[in-house]
C-alpha atoms as one frame of an Amber mdcrd trajectory, in Angstrom:
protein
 143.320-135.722  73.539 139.589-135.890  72.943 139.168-136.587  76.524 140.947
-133.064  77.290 138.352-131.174  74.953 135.653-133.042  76.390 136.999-132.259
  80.068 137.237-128.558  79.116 134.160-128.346  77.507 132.707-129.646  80.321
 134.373-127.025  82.747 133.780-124.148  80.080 130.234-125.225  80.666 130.204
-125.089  84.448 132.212-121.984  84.255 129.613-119.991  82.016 126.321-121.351
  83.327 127.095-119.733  86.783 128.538-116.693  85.488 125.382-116.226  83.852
 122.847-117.362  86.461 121.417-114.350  88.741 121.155-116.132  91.901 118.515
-114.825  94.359 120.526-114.399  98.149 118.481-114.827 100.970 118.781-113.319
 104.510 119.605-115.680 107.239 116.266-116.237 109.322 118.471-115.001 112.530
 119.271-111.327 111.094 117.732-108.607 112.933 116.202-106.929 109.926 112.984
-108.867 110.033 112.548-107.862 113.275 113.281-103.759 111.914 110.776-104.053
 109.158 107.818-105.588 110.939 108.265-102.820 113.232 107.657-100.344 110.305
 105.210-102.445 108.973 103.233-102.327 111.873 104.075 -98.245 112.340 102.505
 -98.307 108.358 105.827 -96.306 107.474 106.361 -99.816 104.683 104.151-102.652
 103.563 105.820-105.701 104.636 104.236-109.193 105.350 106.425-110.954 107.950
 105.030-114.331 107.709 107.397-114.974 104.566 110.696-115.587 105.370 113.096
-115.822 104.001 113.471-112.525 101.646 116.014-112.055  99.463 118.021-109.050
  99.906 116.600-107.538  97.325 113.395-107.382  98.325 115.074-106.001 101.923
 117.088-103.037  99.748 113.138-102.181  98.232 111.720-101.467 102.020 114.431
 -99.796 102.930 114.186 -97.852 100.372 110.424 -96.978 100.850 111.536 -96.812
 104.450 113.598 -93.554 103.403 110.969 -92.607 101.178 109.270 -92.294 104.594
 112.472 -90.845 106.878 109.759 -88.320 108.530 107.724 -91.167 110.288 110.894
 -92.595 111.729 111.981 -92.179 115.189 115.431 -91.346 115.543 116.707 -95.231
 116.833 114.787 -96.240 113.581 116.557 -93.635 111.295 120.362 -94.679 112.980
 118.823 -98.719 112.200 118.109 -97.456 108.326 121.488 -95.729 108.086 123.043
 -99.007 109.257 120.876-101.484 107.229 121.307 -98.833 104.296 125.296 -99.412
 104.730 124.364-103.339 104.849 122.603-103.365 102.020 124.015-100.781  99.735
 125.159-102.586  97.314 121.770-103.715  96.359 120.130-100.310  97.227 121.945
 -98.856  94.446 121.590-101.730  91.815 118.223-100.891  92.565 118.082 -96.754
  92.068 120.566 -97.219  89.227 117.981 -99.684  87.038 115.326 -97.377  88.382
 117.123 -93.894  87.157 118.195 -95.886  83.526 114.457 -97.085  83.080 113.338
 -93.156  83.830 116.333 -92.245  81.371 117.727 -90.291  84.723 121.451 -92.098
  84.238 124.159 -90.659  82.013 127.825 -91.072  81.845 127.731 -87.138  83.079
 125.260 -87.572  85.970 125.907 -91.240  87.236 127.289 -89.787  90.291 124.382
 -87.635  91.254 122.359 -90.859  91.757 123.324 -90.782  95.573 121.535 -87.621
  96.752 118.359 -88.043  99.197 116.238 -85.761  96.420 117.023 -89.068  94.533
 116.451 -91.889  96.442 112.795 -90.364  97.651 112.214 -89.842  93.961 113.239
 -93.995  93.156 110.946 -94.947  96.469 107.939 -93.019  94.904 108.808 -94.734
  91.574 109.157 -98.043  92.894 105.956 -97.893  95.181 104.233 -96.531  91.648
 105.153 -99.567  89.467 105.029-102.119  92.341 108.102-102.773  92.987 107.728
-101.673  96.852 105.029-102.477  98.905
């Protein structure tokens, strides 16, 4: 019997420590991102250094989001890659702009769905770029 509490303890443990770990996922060095954002680096449309690799998606959602912040510099192959690598990484985009819109006190339970528009997303790349966040 104690060895059963022990054992379950032990996988309670396990069970919570990971649950409550953030763990940082990093782009496989083969995806064609890097490739995407040096190219706007060098264009000066985002600030990206391309000799560290990997970068976590994260930090991939934050240029693409200054990227946008940027749309009119794009060409119009470079605005259908955004769209795409905006689809890819949407799920972090908008972890991203909703933090973002609760720090500015944009996010309510009325307006959560209004975080989507482009007025929005220009005005989270101009806040990010302002407290470092992007480039």
């Amino acid at each position: 019997m104690r060895n059963l509490k022990l054992l379950f303890n032990i996988i309670a443990f396990v069970f919570f420590s990971t649950y409550v770990t953030a763990q940082v996922s990093s782009i496989n060095l083969d995806s064609k991102i890097y490739p995407y954002l040096s190219k706007l680096a060098q264009k000066g449309i985002i600030k990206y250094d391309d000799l560290v690799k990997p970068i976590s998606r994260k930090y991939a959602a934050e240029k693409l989001i200054e990227a946008r912040y940027n749309v009119n510099k794009l060409t119009s192959l470079q605005k259908d890659e955004l769209e795409f690598y905006e689809s890819e990484f949407g799920y972090e985009i908008n972890q991203i702009k909703i933090r973002l819109s609760k720090a500015n006190g944009l996010v309510s339970s009325n307006n959560i769905n209004s975080i989507d528009d482009k007025k929005s997303i220009d005005s989270t790349a101009e806040n990010m770029q302002r407290k470092g966040f992007a480039g």
